[in-house]
CSV table of C-alpha atoms and ligand atoms in Angstrom, one decimal:
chain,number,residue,atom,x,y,z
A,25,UNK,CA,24.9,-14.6,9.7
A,26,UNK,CA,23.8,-15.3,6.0
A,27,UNK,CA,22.9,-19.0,5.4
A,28,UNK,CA,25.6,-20.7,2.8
A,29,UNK,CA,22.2,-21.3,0.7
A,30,UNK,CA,21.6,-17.3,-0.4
A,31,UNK,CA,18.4,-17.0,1.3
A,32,UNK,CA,16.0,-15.8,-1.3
A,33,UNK,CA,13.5,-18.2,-1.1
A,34,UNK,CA,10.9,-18.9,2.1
A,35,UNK,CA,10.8,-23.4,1.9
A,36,UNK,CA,8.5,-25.2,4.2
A,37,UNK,CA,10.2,-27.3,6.5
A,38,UNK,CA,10.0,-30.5,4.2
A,39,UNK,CA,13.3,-33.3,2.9
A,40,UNK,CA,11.7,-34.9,0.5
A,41,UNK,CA,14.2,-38.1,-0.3
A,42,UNK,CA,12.3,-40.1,-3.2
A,43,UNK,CA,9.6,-39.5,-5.9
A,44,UNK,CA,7.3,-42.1,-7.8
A,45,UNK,CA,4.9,-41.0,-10.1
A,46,UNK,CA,2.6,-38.6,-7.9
A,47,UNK,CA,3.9,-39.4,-4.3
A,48,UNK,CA,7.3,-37.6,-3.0
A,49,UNK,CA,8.6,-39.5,0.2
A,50,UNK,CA,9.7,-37.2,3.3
A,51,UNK,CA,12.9,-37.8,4.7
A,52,UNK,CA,10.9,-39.3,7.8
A,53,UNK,CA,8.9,-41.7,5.9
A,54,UNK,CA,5.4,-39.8,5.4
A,55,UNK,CA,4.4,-40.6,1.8
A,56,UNK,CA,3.4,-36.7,0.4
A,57,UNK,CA,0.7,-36.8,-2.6
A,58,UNK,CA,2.3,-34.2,-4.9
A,59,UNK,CA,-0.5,-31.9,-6.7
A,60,UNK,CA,2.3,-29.2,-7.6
A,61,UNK,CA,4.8,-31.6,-9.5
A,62,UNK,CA,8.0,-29.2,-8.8
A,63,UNK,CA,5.7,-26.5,-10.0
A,64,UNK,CA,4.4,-28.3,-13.4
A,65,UNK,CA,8.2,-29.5,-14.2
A,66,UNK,CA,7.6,-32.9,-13.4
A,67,UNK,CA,5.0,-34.0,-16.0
A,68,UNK,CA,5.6,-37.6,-16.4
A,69,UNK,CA,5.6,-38.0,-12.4
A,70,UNK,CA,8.8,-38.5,-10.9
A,71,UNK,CA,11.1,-41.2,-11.5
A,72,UNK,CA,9.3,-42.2,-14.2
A,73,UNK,CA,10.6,-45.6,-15.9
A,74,UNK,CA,10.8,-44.1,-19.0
A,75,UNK,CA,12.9,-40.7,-18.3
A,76,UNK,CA,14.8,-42.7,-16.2
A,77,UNK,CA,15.8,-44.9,-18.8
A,78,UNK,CA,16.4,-41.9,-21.5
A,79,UNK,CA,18.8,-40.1,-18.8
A,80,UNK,CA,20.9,-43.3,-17.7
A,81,UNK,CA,21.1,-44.7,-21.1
A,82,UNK,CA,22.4,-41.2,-23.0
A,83,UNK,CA,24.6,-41.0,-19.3
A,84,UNK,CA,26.1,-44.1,-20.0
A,85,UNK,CA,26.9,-42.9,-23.7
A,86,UNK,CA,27.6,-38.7,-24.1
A,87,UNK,CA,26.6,-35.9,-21.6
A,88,UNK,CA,27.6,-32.9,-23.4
A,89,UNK,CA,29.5,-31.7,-26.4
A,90,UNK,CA,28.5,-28.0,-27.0
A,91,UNK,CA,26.9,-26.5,-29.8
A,92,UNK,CA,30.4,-26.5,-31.8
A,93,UNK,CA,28.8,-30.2,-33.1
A,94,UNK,CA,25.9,-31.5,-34.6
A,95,UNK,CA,23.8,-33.3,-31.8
A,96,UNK,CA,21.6,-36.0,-33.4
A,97,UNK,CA,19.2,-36.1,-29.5
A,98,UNK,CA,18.7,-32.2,-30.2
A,99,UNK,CA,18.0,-32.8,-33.6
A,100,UNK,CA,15.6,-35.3,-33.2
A,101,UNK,CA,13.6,-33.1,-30.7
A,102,UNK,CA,13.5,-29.9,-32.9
A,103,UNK,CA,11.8,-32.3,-35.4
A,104,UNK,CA,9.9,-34.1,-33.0
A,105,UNK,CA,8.9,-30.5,-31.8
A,106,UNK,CA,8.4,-29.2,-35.8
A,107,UNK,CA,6.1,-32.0,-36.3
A,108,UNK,CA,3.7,-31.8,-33.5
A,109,UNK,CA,3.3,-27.7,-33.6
A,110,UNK,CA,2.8,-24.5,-35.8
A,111,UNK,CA,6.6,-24.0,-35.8
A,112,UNK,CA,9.4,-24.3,-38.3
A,113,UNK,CA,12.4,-23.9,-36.2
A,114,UNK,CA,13.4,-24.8,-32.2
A,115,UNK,CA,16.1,-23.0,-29.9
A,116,UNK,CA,17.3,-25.1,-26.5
A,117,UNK,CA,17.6,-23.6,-23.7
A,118,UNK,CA,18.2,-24.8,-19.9
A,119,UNK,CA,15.1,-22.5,-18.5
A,120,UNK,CA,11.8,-20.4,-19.0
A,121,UNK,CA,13.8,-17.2,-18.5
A,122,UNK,CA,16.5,-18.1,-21.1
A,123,UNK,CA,13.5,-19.0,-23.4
A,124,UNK,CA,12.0,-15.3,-22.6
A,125,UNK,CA,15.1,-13.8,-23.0
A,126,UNK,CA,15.5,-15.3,-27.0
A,127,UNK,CA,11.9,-14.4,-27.5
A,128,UNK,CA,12.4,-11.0,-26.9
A,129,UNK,CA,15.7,-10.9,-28.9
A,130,UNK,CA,13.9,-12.5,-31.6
A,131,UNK,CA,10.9,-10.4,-31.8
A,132,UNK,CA,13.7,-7.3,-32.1
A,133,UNK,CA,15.8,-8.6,-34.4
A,134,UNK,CA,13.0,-9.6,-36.7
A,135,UNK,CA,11.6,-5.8,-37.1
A,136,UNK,CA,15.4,-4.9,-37.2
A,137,UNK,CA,16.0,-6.9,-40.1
A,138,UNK,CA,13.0,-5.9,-41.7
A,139,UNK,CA,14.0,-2.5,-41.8
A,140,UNK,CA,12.2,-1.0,-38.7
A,141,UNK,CA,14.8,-1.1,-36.2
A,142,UNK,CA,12.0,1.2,-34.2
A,143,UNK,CA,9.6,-1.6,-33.7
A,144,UNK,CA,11.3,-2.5,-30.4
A,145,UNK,CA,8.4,-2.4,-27.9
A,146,UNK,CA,6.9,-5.4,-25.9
A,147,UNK,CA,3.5,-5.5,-24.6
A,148,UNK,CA,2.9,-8.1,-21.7
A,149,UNK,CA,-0.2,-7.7,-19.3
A,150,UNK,CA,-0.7,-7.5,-15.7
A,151,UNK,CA,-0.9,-10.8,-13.9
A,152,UNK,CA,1.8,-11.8,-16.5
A,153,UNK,CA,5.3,-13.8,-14.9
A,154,UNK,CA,7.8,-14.1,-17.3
A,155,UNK,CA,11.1,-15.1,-15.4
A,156,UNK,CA,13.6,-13.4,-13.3
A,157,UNK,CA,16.2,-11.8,-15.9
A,158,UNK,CA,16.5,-8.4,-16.3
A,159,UNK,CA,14.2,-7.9,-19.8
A,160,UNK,CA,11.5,-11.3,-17.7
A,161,UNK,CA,10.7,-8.8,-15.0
A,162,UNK,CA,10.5,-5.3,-17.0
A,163,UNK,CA,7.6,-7.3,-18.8
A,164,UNK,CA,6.0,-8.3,-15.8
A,165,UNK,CA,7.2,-5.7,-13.1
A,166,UNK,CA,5.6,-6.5,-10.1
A,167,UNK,CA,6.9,-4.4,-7.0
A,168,UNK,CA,9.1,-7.4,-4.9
A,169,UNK,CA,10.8,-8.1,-8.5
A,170,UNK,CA,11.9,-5.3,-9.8
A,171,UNK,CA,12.2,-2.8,-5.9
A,172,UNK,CA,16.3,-2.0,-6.0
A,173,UNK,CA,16.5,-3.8,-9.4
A,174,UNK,CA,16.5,-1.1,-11.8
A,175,UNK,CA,16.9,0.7,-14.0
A,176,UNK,CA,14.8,-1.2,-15.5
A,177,UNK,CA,15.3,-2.9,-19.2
A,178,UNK,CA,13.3,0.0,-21.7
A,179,UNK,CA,10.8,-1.2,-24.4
A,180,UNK,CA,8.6,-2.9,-22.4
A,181,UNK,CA,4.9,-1.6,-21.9
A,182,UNK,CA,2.4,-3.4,-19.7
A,183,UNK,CA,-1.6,-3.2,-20.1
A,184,UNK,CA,-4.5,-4.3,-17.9
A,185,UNK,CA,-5.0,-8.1,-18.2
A,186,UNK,CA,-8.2,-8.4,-20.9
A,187,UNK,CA,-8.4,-5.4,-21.8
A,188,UNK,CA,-8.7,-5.4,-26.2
A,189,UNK,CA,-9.2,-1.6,-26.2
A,190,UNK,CA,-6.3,-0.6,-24.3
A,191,UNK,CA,-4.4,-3.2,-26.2
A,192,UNK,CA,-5.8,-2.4,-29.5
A,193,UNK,CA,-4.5,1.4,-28.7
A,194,UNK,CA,-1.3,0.7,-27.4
A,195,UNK,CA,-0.3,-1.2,-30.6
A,196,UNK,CA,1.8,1.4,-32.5
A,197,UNK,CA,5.0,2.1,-35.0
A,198,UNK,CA,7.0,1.0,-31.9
A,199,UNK,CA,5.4,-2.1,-31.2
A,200,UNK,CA,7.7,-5.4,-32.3
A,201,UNK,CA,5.6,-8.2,-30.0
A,202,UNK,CA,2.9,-8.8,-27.7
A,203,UNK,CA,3.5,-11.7,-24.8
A,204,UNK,CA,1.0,-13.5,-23.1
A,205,UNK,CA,1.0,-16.6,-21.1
A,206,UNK,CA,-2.4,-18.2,-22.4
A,207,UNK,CA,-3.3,-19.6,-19.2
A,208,UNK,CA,-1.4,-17.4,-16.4
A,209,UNK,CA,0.5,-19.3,-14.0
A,210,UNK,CA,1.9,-17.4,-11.3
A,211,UNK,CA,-1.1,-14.8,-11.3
A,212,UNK,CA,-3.3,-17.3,-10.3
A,213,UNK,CA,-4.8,-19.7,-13.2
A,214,UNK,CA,-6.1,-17.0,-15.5
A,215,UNK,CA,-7.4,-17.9,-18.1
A,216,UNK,CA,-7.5,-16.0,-21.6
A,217,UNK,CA,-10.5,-16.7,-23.3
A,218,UNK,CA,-10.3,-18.5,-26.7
A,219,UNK,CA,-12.2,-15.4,-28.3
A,220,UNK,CA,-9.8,-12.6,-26.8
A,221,UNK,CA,-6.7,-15.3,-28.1
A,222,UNK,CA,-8.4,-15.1,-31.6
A,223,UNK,CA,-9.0,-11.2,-31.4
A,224,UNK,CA,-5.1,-10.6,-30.2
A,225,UNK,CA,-4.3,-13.1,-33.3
A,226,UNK,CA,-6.1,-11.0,-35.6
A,227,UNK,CA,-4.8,-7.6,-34.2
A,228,UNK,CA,-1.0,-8.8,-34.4
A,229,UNK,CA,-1.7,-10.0,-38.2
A,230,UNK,CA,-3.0,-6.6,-39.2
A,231,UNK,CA,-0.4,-4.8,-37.7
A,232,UNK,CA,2.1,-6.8,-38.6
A,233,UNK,CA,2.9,-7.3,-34.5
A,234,UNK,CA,4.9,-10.9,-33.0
A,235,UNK,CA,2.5,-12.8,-31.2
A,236,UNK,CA,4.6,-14.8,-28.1
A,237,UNK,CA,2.9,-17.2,-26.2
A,238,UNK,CA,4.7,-17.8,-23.5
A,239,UNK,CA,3.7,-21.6,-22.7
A,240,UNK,CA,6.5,-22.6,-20.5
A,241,UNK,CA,3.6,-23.3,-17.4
A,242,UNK,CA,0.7,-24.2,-19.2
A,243,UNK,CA,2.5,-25.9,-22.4
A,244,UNK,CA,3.1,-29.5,-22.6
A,245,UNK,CA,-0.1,-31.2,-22.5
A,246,UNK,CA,-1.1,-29.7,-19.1
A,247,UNK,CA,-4.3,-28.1,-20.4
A,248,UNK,CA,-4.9,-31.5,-22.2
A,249,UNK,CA,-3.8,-30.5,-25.7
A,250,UNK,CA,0.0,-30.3,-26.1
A,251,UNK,CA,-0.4,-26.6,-26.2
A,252,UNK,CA,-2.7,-24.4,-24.1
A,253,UNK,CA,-3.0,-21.8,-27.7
A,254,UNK,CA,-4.4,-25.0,-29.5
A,255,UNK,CA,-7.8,-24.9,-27.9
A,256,UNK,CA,-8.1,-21.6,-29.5
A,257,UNK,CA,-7.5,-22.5,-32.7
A,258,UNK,CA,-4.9,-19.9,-33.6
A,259,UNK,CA,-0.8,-20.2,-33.4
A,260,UNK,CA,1.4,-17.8,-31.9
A,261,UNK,CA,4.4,-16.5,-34.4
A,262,UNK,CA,7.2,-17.2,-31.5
A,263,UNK,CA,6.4,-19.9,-28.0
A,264,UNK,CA,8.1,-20.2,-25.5
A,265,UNK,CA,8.7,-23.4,-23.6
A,266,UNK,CA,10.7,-25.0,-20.9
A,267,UNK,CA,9.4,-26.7,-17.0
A,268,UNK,CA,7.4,-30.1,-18.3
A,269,UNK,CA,9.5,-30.5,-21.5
A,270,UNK,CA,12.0,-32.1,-19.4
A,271,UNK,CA,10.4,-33.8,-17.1
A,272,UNK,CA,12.6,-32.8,-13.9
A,273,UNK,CA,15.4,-32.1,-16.1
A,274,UNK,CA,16.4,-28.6,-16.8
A,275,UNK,CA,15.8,-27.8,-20.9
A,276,UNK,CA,13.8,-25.3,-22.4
A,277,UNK,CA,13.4,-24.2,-26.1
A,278,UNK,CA,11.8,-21.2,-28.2
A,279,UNK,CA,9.8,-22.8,-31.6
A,280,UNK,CA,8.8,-19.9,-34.0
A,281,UNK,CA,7.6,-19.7,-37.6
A,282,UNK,CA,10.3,-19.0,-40.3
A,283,UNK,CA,9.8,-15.7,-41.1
A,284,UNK,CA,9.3,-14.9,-37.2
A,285,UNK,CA,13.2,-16.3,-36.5
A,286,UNK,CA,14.4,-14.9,-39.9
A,287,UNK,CA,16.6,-12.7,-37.8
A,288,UNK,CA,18.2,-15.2,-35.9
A,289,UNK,CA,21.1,-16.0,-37.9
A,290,UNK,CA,24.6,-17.9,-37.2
A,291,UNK,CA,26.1,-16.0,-34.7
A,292,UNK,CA,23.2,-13.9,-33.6
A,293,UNK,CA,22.0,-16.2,-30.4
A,294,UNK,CA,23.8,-19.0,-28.3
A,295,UNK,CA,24.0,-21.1,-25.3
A,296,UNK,CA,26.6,-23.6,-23.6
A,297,UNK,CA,24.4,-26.0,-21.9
A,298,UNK,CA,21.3,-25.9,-24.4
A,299,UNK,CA,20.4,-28.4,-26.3
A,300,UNK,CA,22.9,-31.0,-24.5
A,301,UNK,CA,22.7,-34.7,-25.2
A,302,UNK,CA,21.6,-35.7,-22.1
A,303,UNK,CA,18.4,-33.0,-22.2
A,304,UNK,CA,17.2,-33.5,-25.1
A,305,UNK,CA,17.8,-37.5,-24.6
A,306,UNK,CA,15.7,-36.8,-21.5
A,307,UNK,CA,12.9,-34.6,-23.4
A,308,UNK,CA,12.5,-36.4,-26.5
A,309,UNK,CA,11.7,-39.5,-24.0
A,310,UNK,CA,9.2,-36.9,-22.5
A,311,UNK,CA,7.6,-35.4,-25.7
A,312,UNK,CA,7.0,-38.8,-27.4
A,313,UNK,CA,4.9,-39.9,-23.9
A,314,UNK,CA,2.6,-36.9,-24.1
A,315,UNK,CA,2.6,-37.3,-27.6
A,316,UNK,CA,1.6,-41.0,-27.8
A,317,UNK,CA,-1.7,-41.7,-28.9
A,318,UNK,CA,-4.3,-41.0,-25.9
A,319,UNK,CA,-2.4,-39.8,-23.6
A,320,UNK,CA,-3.7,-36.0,-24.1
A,321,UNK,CA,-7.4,-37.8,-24.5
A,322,UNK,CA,-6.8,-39.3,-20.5
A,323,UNK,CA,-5.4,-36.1,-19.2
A,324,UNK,CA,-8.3,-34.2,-20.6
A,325,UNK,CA,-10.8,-37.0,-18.9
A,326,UNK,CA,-9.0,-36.9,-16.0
A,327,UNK,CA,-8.7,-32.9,-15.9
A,328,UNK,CA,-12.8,-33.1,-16.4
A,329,UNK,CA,-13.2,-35.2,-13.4
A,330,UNK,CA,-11.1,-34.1,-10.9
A,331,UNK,CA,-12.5,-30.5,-12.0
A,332,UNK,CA,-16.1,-31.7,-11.2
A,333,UNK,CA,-15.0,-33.0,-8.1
A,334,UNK,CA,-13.7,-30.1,-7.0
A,335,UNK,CA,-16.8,-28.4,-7.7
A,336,UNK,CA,-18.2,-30.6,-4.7
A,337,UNK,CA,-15.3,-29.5,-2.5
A,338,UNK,CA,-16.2,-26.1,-2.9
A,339,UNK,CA,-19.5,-27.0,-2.0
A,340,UNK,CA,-18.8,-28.8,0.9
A,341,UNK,CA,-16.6,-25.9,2.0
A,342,UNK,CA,-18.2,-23.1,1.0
A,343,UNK,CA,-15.9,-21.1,3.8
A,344,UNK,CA,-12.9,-21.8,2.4
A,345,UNK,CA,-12.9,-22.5,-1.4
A,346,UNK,CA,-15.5,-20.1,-4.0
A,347,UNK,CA,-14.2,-20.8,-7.3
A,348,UNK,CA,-12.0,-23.4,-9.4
A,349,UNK,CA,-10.5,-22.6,-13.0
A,350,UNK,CA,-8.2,-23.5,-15.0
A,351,UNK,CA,-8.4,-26.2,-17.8
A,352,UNK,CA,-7.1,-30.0,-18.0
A,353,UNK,CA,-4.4,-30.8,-15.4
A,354,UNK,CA,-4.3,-26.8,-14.4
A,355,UNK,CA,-6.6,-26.0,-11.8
A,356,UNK,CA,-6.9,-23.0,-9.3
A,357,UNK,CA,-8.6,-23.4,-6.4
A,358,UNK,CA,-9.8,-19.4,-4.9
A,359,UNK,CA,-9.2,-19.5,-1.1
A,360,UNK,CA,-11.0,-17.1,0.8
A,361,UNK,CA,-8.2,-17.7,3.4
A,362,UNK,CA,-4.3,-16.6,2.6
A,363,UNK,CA,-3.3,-19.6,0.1
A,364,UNK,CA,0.0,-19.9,1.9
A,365,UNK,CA,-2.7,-20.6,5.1
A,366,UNK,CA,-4.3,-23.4,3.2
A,367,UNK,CA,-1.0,-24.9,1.5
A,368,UNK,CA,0.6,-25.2,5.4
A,369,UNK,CA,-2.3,-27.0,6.6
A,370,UNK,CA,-1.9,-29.4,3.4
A,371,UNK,CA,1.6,-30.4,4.1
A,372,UNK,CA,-0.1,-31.8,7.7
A,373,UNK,CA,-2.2,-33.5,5.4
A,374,UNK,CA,0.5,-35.1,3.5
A,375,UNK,CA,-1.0,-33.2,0.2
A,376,UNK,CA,1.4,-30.7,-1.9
A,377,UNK,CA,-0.1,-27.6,-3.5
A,378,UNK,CA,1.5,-24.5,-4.4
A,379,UNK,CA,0.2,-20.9,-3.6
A,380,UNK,CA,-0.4,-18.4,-6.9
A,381,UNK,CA,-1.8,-14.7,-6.9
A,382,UNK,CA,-5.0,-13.6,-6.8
A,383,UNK,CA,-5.8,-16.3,-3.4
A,384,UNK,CA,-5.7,-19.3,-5.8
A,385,UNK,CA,-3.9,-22.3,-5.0
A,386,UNK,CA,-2.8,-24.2,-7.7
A,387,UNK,CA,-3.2,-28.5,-8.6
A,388,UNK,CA,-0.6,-29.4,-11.0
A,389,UNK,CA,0.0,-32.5,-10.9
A,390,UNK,CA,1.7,-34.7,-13.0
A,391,UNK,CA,0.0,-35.7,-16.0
A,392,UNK,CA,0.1,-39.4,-14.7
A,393,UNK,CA,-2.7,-38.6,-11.9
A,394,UNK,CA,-5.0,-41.8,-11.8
A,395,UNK,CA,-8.1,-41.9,-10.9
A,396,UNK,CA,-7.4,-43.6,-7.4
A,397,UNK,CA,-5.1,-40.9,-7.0
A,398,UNK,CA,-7.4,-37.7,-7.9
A,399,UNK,CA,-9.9,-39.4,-4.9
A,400,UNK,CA,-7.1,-39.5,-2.8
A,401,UNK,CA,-6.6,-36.0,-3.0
A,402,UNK,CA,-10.1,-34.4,-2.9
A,403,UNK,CA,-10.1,-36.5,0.7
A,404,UNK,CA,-7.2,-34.7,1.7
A,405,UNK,CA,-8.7,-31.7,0.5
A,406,UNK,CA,-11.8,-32.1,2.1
A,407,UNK,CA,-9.5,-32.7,5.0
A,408,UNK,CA,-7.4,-29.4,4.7
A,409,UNK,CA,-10.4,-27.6,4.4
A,410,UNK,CA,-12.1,-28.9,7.4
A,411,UNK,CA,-8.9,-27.4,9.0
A,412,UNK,CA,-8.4,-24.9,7.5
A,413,UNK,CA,-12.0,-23.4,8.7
A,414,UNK,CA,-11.7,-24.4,12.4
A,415,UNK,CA,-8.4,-22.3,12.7
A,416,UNK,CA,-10.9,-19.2,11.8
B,563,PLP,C1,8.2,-20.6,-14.6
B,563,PLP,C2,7.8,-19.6,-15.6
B,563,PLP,C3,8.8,-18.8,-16.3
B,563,PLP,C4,10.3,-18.8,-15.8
B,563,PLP,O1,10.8,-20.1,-16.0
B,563,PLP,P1,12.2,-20.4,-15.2
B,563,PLP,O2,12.5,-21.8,-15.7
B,563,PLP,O3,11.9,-20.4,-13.7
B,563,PLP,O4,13.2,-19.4,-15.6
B,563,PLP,C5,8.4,-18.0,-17.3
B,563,PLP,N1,7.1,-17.9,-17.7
B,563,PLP,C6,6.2,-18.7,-17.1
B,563,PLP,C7,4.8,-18.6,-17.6
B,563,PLP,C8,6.5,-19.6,-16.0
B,563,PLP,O5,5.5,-20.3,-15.5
């Protein structure tokens, strides 16, 4: 008989009841240390006093009116947002997928109203994870996302992760946009070298092609700047955004450049839910933390040191760990064992990681981590490794 919950998802046995800061409490009292933050949504930590007091206050007042009305909390975000980033201009949304979804749109309407209604084509790269609608996985088609799914969404074209020449080839008359996830999530902490960011900067501007970072992972100050595309030194034409911009709260949004949204006119793009009072009560409250003056600096500090610690680890357990990567508060860990092996032999350490591609598990935790906290969790590391190898 089908479960009433539609069972798509495998979930380890776990209730958690309660969350503060970096510790989720289990239904039967063990206190979890929580590397993997809901998968990098809860940046703040959970519960955190001052989310809490942005929901319950805007609760108390006006939940949602639709985008019929002007909403002074989503207005004060886009500016918020405006002000801290390359962009010009913010869409809401409630998830990464919607935000993928309007970045595609966008790219196609802009060559559209240019005059090239050919320039349709997307170019994403292998490793890529995009979301779960229809146009997310024909840009990142992976076999268990897109078997019995098709016909797949045309226009999409997918290249070799890294690789400038096939990129720099496949860039054509048809292309409107090329998508990349500066550090890749899903596939396993990937990171895109600042010179290969600069190089597909510099390819999209002679061309003419969209650039799309899609930053909805590795975006809001989880590499220790508020964007991962910063430490590069260039800016993408269209980003996408959503998981720590609300904190535990569902909200994403798409910022883009004038002349990249110049398409996007009334009428053209829309969403019930996006933008609501109470998300963007919730993510301004979110956005002004990270913001804050030397809050980025600590994550960065922090990122350094629980990276060099790690480095140790792997010493110490040269049988189960070879590599770390990542940058700030996003770190993959290479198993040499399955990483779903390794994250089950966590939870009986009371530690929460959370499996990616490629053998990597992945720390994202919230941005909060202390100090006391990051020792905490290289001993129950240590620990899961020292498990980990005497199962073989
Ligand atoms: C999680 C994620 C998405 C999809 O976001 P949802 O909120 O699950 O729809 C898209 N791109 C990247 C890089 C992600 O990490």
């Amino acid at each position: 008989m089908i479960p009433s919950v539609l069972p798509t998802y495998s979930r380890a046995p776990l209730h958690f009841v309660k969350g503060e800061g970096s510790w989720l409490i289990e239904e039967d009292g063990r206190r979890f240390l929580d590397l993997g933050s809901g998968i990098a949504v809860a940046a703040l930590g959970h519960a955190h006093p001052i989310i809490v007091e942005a929901l319950t206050s805007q609760a108390q007042k006006l939940w949602h009116v639709s985008n019929l009305y002007e909403i002074p909390q989503q207005q004060a975000l886009a500016d918020k947002l405006v002000d801290a980033t390359f962009a010009d201009t913010v869409f809401f949304t409630n998830s990464g997928t919607e935000s993928m979804e309007l970045g595609v749109k966008m790219a196609r309407k802009y060559w559209y109203e240019k005059g090239q209604p050919g320039r349709v084509e997307i170019i994403s790269f292998t490793g890529a994870f995009h979301g779960r609608s229809s146009a997310a996985i024909a840009a990142a088609p992976t076999e268990k996302m897109v078997k019995g799914f098709g016909p797949l969404l045309p226009g999409f074209v997918q290249l070799p992760f890294g690789d400038m020449d096939a990129l720099k080839a496949a860039v054509t008359d048809k292309t409107a946009a090329i998508i990349i996830e500066p550090i890749q999530g899903e596939g396993g902490i990937n990171v895109v070298p600042d010179a290969m960011l600069q190089e597909i900067r510099k390819l999209c501007d002679d061309t003419g092609t969209l650039f799309i970072a899609d930053e909805i992972q590795c975006g809001m100050g989880r590499t220790g700047r508020l964007f991962a595309h910063e430490w590069a030194g260039v800016t993408p034409d269209i980003m996408l955004v959503a998981k720590g911009i609300g904190g535990g709260f569902p909200l994403g949004a798409v910022l883009a450049t004038e002349d990249a949204a110049s398409g996007m006119v009334a009428g053209t793009h829309g969403s019930t839910y996006g933008g609501n009072p109470l998300g963007c009560a919730v993510g301004l409250a979110v956005v002004n933390a990270i913001t804050e003056p030397g809050f980025l600096d600590e994550v960065n500090r922090k990122g350094a040191l629980l990276r060099q610690k790690l480095e140790g680890l792997i010493a110490e357990n040269p049988d189960v760990f070879t590599e770390v990567r990542g940058q700030g508060y996003m770190l993959g860990l290479k198993c040499k064992q399955p990483p779903v092996d390794v994250v089950k032999a966590a939870y009986e350490e009371e530690l929460i990681v959370v499996p990616a591609a490629d053998n990597v598990i992945r720390l994202l935790p919230a941005l909060t981590l202390n100090e006391e906290e990051i020792a905490e969790a290289i001993e129950r590391l240590d620990r899961t490794a020292k498990a980990v190898a005497a199962q073989g």
